[in-house]
């Protein structure tokens, strides 16, 4: 090539084409996606929990998506009753779909693990409830205070194996919000127009609800 | 089965998309070639090479390669320390 | 494709240097003038290149420590430490330090040195470029601290804060781009060499994709689409483009012969732009995204075989018959291995984009291994090779030690080989276990542990290699060996050192 303008113009055409195909056209389609009736916007506390989720990099080990059950076993494993669709994410800014399953998928964790106490113990010491877990402990999301200084509003977490002489573990508002967020994760509601939505999104119809058991990583006693 | 429902339309889309891409790329090349942008490429290919790069003796070359280089560019120059990037 | 492949520089000339034709002979500068030109051009880009390489090395060392820390934490989670040392943040600091710090800054350095050389013109607006590099580097340093304090934004590859980070990277990179474009417009040669296309196109593409990715307007599934539009293009149109461009310069330069087929390089460049830019959605195969988008990306991924083959033929066929040169040139050793890794990572990427493979490898350590073949075995090795070639010419001193280069080479080569093998094998088993609903989830965790531990060993080797490299650069920079201060590589006679060099 000899001309600078050919290079600059060609480069702009190339990226412009890709931009139209993968950003521009999808934008006109995806902004029209509406929230299904079963999906609630995040409450203030859940939104705060979502921020804590982002700040601590949970997305690097946990996905939030159930893939097409035509060629994956996500539904069979019990991570959801149906594959997730774009409408499930309308309140997600940004998306937290993730790219890694070092830990289990979380988009329906609110159904699998509804007990807040379990989550609090798990964040403080994952191996206290899941012996084989490689999740890091998030002790910095808790305060350790002497028993006599515990206030009436403090949420004391009963960590198994802690002696009576040790200071008690109190959950911070951050971790309580995080638990609130996780418990809200539930994309099992029926879609308003399952056929239409699935077709629009090019996603197969939801299958039968799967048995939820410890194949999904749940080991709650 | 759902799998076929996914595969068949995507195969058609795939075909159209491939053809569209190919056509676009082809048109671009034909246009650039006709505009004379693709001519004189041999000289362009020599652009990064200084005469020194061509004349300096490359110790890894076979006798024939070295001879061809000598014929094309003249008597070889001795390389310097670090001539080819990095300590000798 | 261009219809001109048949009359390429050709097989014959690939084996012997082509005889100069009369017109060419006349257009060539006499050797002495070429020498003066090189000296002048290298001097013009000296400061911004040195700043870019210096900052990139700091980021390389920091990123290595972050990477090693995150790696150890993954199989030994009790070593978690306080909040700023938690896995999610350290891992993110590692990625950002390596991609935006080490690789991007080193690539800016390579671009600032290579473009003036290729257009036979001094770097214009060099102070602007230098200032741009500083802005990029300082903004990134601040962002790394912010990430350790709590990741400001929740999308992979886009974690840097919008106003305090992205804005400055865009402006800083833009200043470098403007200086290089100005240099290009003042060029003293009629042609633009293939490396110039790659580098200049990358400098145009990057701000467009970077601004698109960071634009705060996307929500829901769309933000996932934009996320992967950006992140994949950051690899394809930024890291790949500049490093392929660098290899297109360094391989012919060291071997003293033009690339195998220049026509093919044209095909390779434009098909890379067209197909790579459409690859992003293969990161969400089976996910909540319109199928046609994913299909488009899978198609484009498969079509990547065209540019990859073009570049592979050009890079490898230029070296064929002269592999012994790898013994003589550390630069070539790194660059040729990097070019081989580029072929390998691209073919692996095409393979991984197929639904049948992706359903297993998606969400596993396979992807991490694949990413490191790309960013490390390909991009980083080529950047090492480039720095080995460029720094002595800019500093006008020879590297002090062949042994240190050897140590660096073998540590990083064996390190990355172990890294990739460990995670690829672990990833396949992880994926197969995840795919079988009868296998408990626990098995998919346990099966990766050996691979994760081996990866930590690899991380130690890579970090050690980087320390050796940084130490060597430091010695080159601070303790010049006096007998070699004669501006090597340029002159057969001593050249008077200019004041202040």
PDB file of N, CA and C in Angstrom, chain B residues 50 52 80 83, chain C residues 31-32 34-40 42 113 117 392-394 396 486-493 495:
ATOM      1  N   UNK B  50      18.394  -2.479   5.038  1.00  0.00           N
ATOM      2  CA  UNK B  50      19.463  -1.591   4.585  1.00  0.00           C
ATOM      3  C   UNK B  50      20.452  -2.410   3.774  1.00  0.00           C
ATOM      4  N   UNK B  52      23.402  -2.669   4.392  1.00  0.00           N
ATOM      5  CA  UNK B  52      24.230  -3.388   5.354  1.00  0.00           C
ATOM      6  C   UNK B  52      23.602  -4.731   5.734  1.00  0.00           C
ATOM      7  N   UNK B  80      29.043  -7.154  13.381  1.00  0.00           N
ATOM      8  CA  UNK B  80      29.517  -6.549  14.618  1.00  0.00           C
ATOM      9  C   UNK B  80      28.897  -7.265  15.805  1.00  0.00           C
ATOM     10  N   UNK B  83      24.981  -7.608  16.285  1.00  0.00           N
ATOM     11  CA  UNK B  83      24.430  -7.249  14.980  1.00  0.00           C
ATOM     12  C   UNK B  83      22.973  -7.688  14.846  1.00  0.00           C
TER      13      UNK B  83
ATOM     14  N   UNK C  31      25.315   3.291   1.478  1.00  0.00           N
ATOM     15  CA  UNK C  31      25.407   2.758   2.829  1.00  0.00           C
ATOM     16  C   UNK C  31      25.679   3.837   3.870  1.00  0.00           C
ATOM     17  N   UNK C  32      26.562   4.737   3.563  1.00  0.00           N
ATOM     18  CA  UNK C  32      26.915   5.739   4.562  1.00  0.00           C
ATOM     19  C   UNK C  32      25.712   6.623   4.894  1.00  0.00           C
ATOM     20  N   UNK C  34      22.542   5.727   4.575  1.00  0.00           N
ATOM     21  CA  UNK C  34      21.623   4.881   5.338  1.00  0.00           C
ATOM     22  C   UNK C  34      22.005   4.884   6.805  1.00  0.00           C
ATOM     23  N   UNK C  35      23.311   4.815   7.043  1.00  0.00           N
ATOM     24  CA  UNK C  35      23.794   4.767   8.419  1.00  0.00           C
ATOM     25  C   UNK C  35      23.437   6.059   9.151  1.00  0.00           C
ATOM     26  N   UNK C  36      23.699   7.173   8.496  1.00  0.00           N
ATOM     27  CA  UNK C  36      23.388   8.455   9.126  1.00  0.00           C
ATOM     28  C   UNK C  36      21.892   8.562   9.407  1.00  0.00           C
ATOM     29  N   UNK C  37      21.109   8.099   8.452  1.00  0.00           N
ATOM     30  CA  UNK C  37      19.659   8.159   8.608  1.00  0.00           C
ATOM     31  C   UNK C  37      19.214   7.350   9.822  1.00  0.00           C
ATOM     32  N   UNK C  38      19.745   6.131   9.937  1.00  0.00           N
ATOM     33  CA  UNK C  38      19.381   5.270  11.067  1.00  0.00           C
ATOM     34  C   UNK C  38      19.715   5.950  12.384  1.00  0.00           C
ATOM     35  N   UNK C  39      20.902   6.520  12.453  1.00  0.00           N
ATOM     36  CA  UNK C  39      21.323   7.166  13.692  1.00  0.00           C
ATOM     37  C   UNK C  39      20.389   8.319  14.038  1.00  0.00           C
ATOM     38  N   UNK C  40      20.064   9.102  13.017  1.00  0.00           N
ATOM     39  CA  UNK C  40      19.214  10.278  13.249  1.00  0.00           C
ATOM     40  C   UNK C  40      17.811   9.840  13.698  1.00  0.00           C
ATOM     41  N   UNK C  42      16.836   6.904  15.005  1.00  0.00           N
ATOM     42  CA  UNK C  42      16.828   6.279  16.336  1.00  0.00           C
ATOM     43  C   UNK C  42      16.955   7.324  17.442  1.00  0.00           C
ATOM     44  N   UNK C 113       9.539   3.248  17.969  1.00  0.00           N
ATOM     45  CA  UNK C 113      10.863   3.047  17.375  1.00  0.00           C
ATOM     46  C   UNK C 113      10.753   2.597  15.920  1.00  0.00           C
ATOM     47  N   UNK C 117      11.652   4.347  11.769  1.00  0.00           N
ATOM     48  CA  UNK C 117      12.620   3.592  10.988  1.00  0.00           C
ATOM     49  C   UNK C 117      12.050   3.199   9.625  1.00  0.00           C
ATOM     50  N   UNK C 392      19.632  -1.869  22.518  1.00  0.00           N
ATOM     51  CA  UNK C 392      21.037  -1.524  22.227  1.00  0.00           C
ATOM     52  C   UNK C 392      21.163  -0.447  21.157  1.00  0.00           C
ATOM     53  N   UNK C 393      20.235  -0.416  20.229  1.00  0.00           N
ATOM     54  CA  UNK C 393      20.309   0.579  19.167  1.00  0.00           C
ATOM     55  C   UNK C 393      19.906   1.955  19.674  1.00  0.00           C
ATOM     56  N   UNK C 394      19.014   1.967  20.646  1.00  0.00           N
ATOM     57  CA  UNK C 394      18.593   3.242  21.216  1.00  0.00           C
ATOM     58  C   UNK C 394      19.639   3.747  22.213  1.00  0.00           C
ATOM     59  N   UNK C 396      22.706   2.667  22.316  1.00  0.00           N
ATOM     60  CA  UNK C 396      23.986   2.606  21.634  1.00  0.00           C
ATOM     61  C   UNK C 396      25.036   1.914  22.485  1.00  0.00           C
ATOM     62  N   UNK C 486      30.746   2.326  20.917  1.00  0.00           N
ATOM     63  CA  UNK C 486      30.993   2.879  19.589  1.00  0.00           C
ATOM     64  C   UNK C 486      29.754   2.796  18.711  1.00  0.00           C
ATOM     65  N   UNK C 487      28.597   2.977  19.311  1.00  0.00           N
ATOM     66  CA  UNK C 487      27.383   2.907  18.516  1.00  0.00           C
ATOM     67  C   UNK C 487      27.379   1.664  17.645  1.00  0.00           C
ATOM     68  N   UNK C 488      27.231   0.521  18.259  1.00  0.00           N
ATOM     69  CA  UNK C 488      27.310  -0.711  17.488  1.00  0.00           C
ATOM     70  C   UNK C 488      26.233  -0.771  16.410  1.00  0.00           C
ATOM     71  N   UNK C 489      26.416  -1.674  15.535  1.00  0.00           N
ATOM     72  CA  UNK C 489      25.452  -2.039  14.477  1.00  0.00           C
ATOM     73  C   UNK C 489      25.325  -0.999  13.379  1.00  0.00           C
ATOM     74  N   UNK C 490      25.828   0.161  13.578  1.00  0.00           N
ATOM     75  CA  UNK C 490      25.599   1.192  12.582  1.00  0.00           C
ATOM     76  C   UNK C 490      26.836   1.423  11.735  1.00  0.00           C
ATOM     77  N   UNK C 491      27.954   1.394  12.388  1.00  0.00           N
ATOM     78  CA  UNK C 491      29.130   1.918  11.717  1.00  0.00           C
ATOM     79  C   UNK C 491      30.277   0.943  11.811  1.00  0.00           C
ATOM     80  N   UNK C 492      31.091   0.965  10.775  1.00  0.00           N
ATOM     81  CA  UNK C 492      32.316   0.184  10.821  1.00  0.00           C
ATOM     82  C   UNK C 492      33.436   1.035  11.389  1.00  0.00           C
ATOM     83  N   UNK C 493      33.171   2.306  11.448  1.00  0.00           N
ATOM     84  CA  UNK C 493      34.147   3.201  12.049  1.00  0.00           C
ATOM     85  C   UNK C 493      33.500   3.825  13.290  1.00  0.00           C
ATOM     86  N   UNK C 495      31.842   6.297  15.682  1.00  0.00           N
ATOM     87  CA  UNK C 495      31.026   7.476  15.436  1.00  0.00           C
ATOM     88  C   UNK C 495      31.129   8.354  16.664  1.00  0.00           C
TER      89      UNK C 495
END
